[in-house]
Amino acid sequence: MGMQIPFKKLMLLHIIFIACLRLSAAELQRFEHRLKHDGSLSFLVVGDWGRRGSYNQSLVAYQMGLIGEKLEIDFVISTGDNFYEDGLTGEEDPAFLDSFTSIYTAPSLQKQWYNVLGNHDYRGDVEAQLSPVLTRKDSRWLCSRSFILDAEIAEFVFVDTTPFVDEYFEDPGDSTYDWRGVYRRKEYLSDLLKDVDGALKNSKAKWKIVVGHHTIKSAGHHGVTKELLLRLLPILEENNVDMYVNGHDHCLQHISSNGIEFLTSGGGSKAWRGDRNWWCPEELKLYYDGQGFMSVKMTRSEAVVLFYDVHGNILHKWSIPKEPLKAA
Ligand SMILES: *[C@@H]1O[C@H](CO)[C@@H](O)[C@H](O)[C@H]1NC(C)=O
């Protein structure tokens, strides 16, 4: 009899412990992508694009089609600001077809697109971009606020960065933002950071990549996003993330800092010529103030990042070796 109470207590503690583990485990939606037979993974990254083909969006799309075919890409990542100026007005907004379906028409781009939201998307009907109605219109479309993509050798964590930015709440100017789903901002952000940290800690993948719309490190027009520098960057550093991939600044950019590659691919349409700030030359590997996109091809032992202009010329190439000893 004397043994029963502690045992019951122990069981109860055990159950509580398991329940807590469950609650604190990543609650982000998870998608899986199987690797090609050769064990490699290739994808394109484009950001800040939806302008019905104008500002060279169509030229960038055409070159993406050619490079996509050459690399036999597995999928496309969009770093957000999918539809200008103010996202979509609703599920039936023709901008979806005019700026996405009718623009990225190449056979090689008929793959899954993994999209995050940018600040301009938040100025429209956010729920429309997240809606399965769009996926029924174009099966490539997958947009979620934050999610995980498990591609065997690489784990991607997509982060909804817009709600981090104080300015949009405190000084929105003439813009209105659709904050449905982000009502309790403080909790939303702290839960999200916990989920991102948990996902990265649980990941057994060789490569860890975080994708968001806003910059962390950038010499571009918007520059550093101080809220992300303060709250997201420490999580990336603690979890040995290899790359942070973003848009927001309408340029192509590579900053290599403290073992993390900060890759900006925000050249999907309108670019901001000449609009740049100083950045430590030792860290700044590329700054290109025109339009274009990025490709990544990775295996277990190496990742090769390339940036292209509107003519498909290679602007910058960077290889990242993955030493077996450093692997998690
Ligand atoms: C389109 O790209 C060409 C070639 O780089 C450039 O000269 C032109 O200014 C671009 N057009 C726009 C509208 O950005």
XYZ file of C-alpha atoms in Angstrom, residues 37-253:
217
model
C 17.322 9.809 -56.909
C 20.742 11.454 -56.911
C 20.086 12.755 -53.389
C 20.350 16.403 -54.395
C 17.898 19.228 -53.827
C 17.498 22.278 -56.075
C 15.221 25.250 -55.773
C 14.751 28.838 -56.866
C 14.019 31.798 -54.617
C 12.161 34.893 -55.791
C 10.662 37.707 -53.772
C 8.704 40.952 -54.062
C 7.189 40.089 -57.410
C 3.429 40.397 -58.106
C 3.019 43.317 -60.531
C 1.107 41.745 -63.436
C 4.363 41.212 -65.313
C 5.525 44.822 -65.199
C 8.875 46.109 -63.922
C 10.518 43.142 -65.640
C 8.595 40.589 -63.572
C 7.983 38.675 -66.823
C 11.659 38.793 -67.797
C 12.683 37.446 -64.386
C 10.004 34.744 -64.711
C 11.303 33.750 -68.154
C 14.869 33.344 -66.871
C 13.630 31.437 -63.840
C 12.041 29.014 -66.289
C 15.341 28.432 -68.095
C 17.449 28.048 -64.955
C 14.724 25.949 -63.343
C 14.929 23.522 -66.242
C 18.724 23.407 -66.162
C 18.776 22.644 -62.425
C 15.716 20.367 -62.520
C 14.372 22.246 -59.561
C 12.270 20.571 -56.914
C 10.313 23.651 -55.884
C 10.216 27.437 -55.751
C 10.351 29.571 -52.620
C 8.704 32.981 -52.536
C 9.989 35.326 -49.856
C 6.768 37.345 -49.820
C 5.249 40.573 -51.090
C 3.449 38.298 -53.481
C 0.917 40.858 -54.712
C 1.422 44.619 -54.991
C 0.527 47.088 -53.712
C -1.973 45.759 -51.218
C -2.008 41.973 -51.374
C -5.197 40.381 -52.683
C -8.665 41.884 -52.258
C -10.100 38.392 -51.853
C -10.036 34.855 -53.224
C -11.455 36.075 -56.529
C -8.970 38.902 -57.048
C -7.780 38.555 -60.690
C -4.290 39.604 -59.540
C -3.712 36.000 -58.516
C -3.937 34.833 -62.129
C -2.449 38.011 -63.625
C 0.595 38.150 -61.345
C 1.206 34.466 -60.638
C -0.443 31.848 -62.865
C -0.071 33.779 -66.143
C 3.479 34.919 -65.396
C 5.378 31.861 -64.160
C 4.320 29.710 -67.084
C 7.517 27.768 -67.891
C 7.233 23.973 -67.573
C 10.080 23.872 -65.025
C 8.155 26.248 -62.741
C 5.106 23.961 -62.572
C 6.329 22.731 -59.199
C 5.236 23.381 -55.668
C 5.641 27.007 -54.620
C 6.214 27.606 -50.909
C 5.131 31.154 -50.116
C 5.350 33.365 -47.075
C 3.550 36.661 -46.591
C 5.200 40.066 -46.863
C 4.079 43.377 -45.392
C 2.311 44.295 -48.659
C 0.357 41.031 -48.479
C -0.806 42.035 -44.997
C -2.297 45.194 -46.521
C -4.880 43.096 -48.325
C -7.061 40.140 -47.395
C -4.477 37.868 -45.797
C -6.869 34.952 -45.385
C -7.407 34.930 -49.157
C -3.731 34.137 -49.753
C -3.931 31.346 -47.192
C -7.117 29.955 -48.707
C -7.390 26.524 -50.392
C -9.484 28.272 -53.052
C -6.252 29.639 -54.523
C -4.685 26.201 -54.493
C -7.699 24.917 -56.435
C -7.141 27.688 -58.992
C -3.431 26.863 -59.247
C -2.215 23.687 -57.576
C 1.328 25.092 -57.186
C 0.173 27.590 -54.584
C 0.991 26.872 -50.951
C 0.989 29.835 -48.616
C 0.960 29.701 -44.855
C 1.981 32.119 -42.128
C 4.699 29.903 -40.647
C 5.493 26.278 -41.432
C 8.158 23.617 -41.738
C 9.354 22.007 -44.936
C 11.252 18.780 -44.399
C 13.299 17.996 -47.492
C 15.350 15.169 -45.962
C 18.853 16.721 -46.175
C 17.470 20.187 -45.481
C 14.882 21.487 -43.082
C 13.274 24.824 -43.877
C 11.434 26.872 -41.302
C 9.234 29.560 -42.857
C 8.583 32.435 -40.468
C 5.834 35.057 -40.614
C 7.995 38.137 -40.038
C 5.547 41.020 -40.686
C 3.902 40.940 -37.214
C 7.343 41.509 -35.630
C 7.689 44.991 -37.077
C 6.559 47.693 -34.586
C 6.149 50.367 -37.239
C 3.207 48.589 -38.895
C 1.322 48.695 -35.605
C 2.497 51.996 -34.170
C 2.954 54.187 -37.233
C 1.144 52.570 -40.196
C 0.622 55.855 -42.080
C -1.996 55.466 -44.812
C -1.688 51.672 -44.860
C -4.125 49.365 -43.152
C -3.045 45.889 -42.160
C -5.160 42.778 -41.879
C -4.196 41.578 -38.412
C -6.859 38.876 -38.154
C -5.067 35.910 -36.665
C -2.503 38.158 -34.971
C -4.891 39.699 -32.422
C -2.793 38.955 -29.406
C 0.452 40.078 -30.931
C 2.704 39.476 -27.924
C 1.547 35.862 -27.542
C 1.571 35.325 -31.298
C 5.232 36.359 -31.500
C 6.451 34.514 -28.419
C 4.615 31.307 -29.457
C 6.059 31.611 -32.947
C 9.616 32.069 -31.669
C 9.167 29.077 -29.378
C 7.923 26.984 -32.307
C 10.793 28.067 -34.543
C 13.324 27.278 -31.833
C 11.661 23.907 -31.170
C 11.581 22.998 -34.860
C 15.269 23.834 -35.287
C 16.242 21.952 -32.117
C 14.296 18.862 -33.198
C 15.682 18.888 -36.708
C 18.099 16.134 -37.675
C 18.674 17.587 -41.136
C 22.162 18.415 -42.390
C 21.087 21.874 -43.476
C 18.909 24.258 -41.533
C 17.402 27.112 -43.473
C 15.079 29.815 -42.198
C 12.935 31.792 -44.636
C 11.144 35.050 -43.897
C 10.079 38.176 -45.737
C 11.977 40.770 -43.744
C 15.711 41.309 -43.678
C 17.884 40.516 -40.701
C 21.126 41.879 -42.134
C 20.976 44.099 -45.191
C 22.681 47.062 -46.830
C 19.484 47.783 -48.766
C 16.827 50.477 -48.499
C 15.098 48.991 -45.453
C 18.333 47.723 -43.953
C 18.376 45.744 -40.735
C 15.018 44.769 -39.201
C 15.806 45.562 -35.576
C 12.982 43.432 -34.160
C 14.327 40.334 -35.954
C 17.926 41.138 -35.082
C 16.883 41.221 -31.453
C 14.504 38.257 -31.299
C 14.995 35.899 -34.263
C 18.740 36.120 -34.874
C 19.745 34.679 -31.462
C 17.602 31.602 -32.236
C 19.283 31.163 -35.625
C 22.722 31.467 -34.028
C 21.953 29.104 -31.183
C 20.692 26.429 -33.578
C 23.529 26.660 -36.117
C 21.258 27.731 -38.949
C 23.136 27.738 -42.253
C 21.116 30.311 -44.174
C 18.519 32.984 -43.601
C 16.651 33.693 -46.831
C 14.507 36.817 -47.229
C 13.115 39.493 -49.536
C 11.773 42.963 -48.571
C 14.776 44.882 -49.901
C 14.316 44.914 -53.677
C 17.763 43.698 -54.532
C 19.953 40.614 -54.617
C 22.343 40.402 -51.737
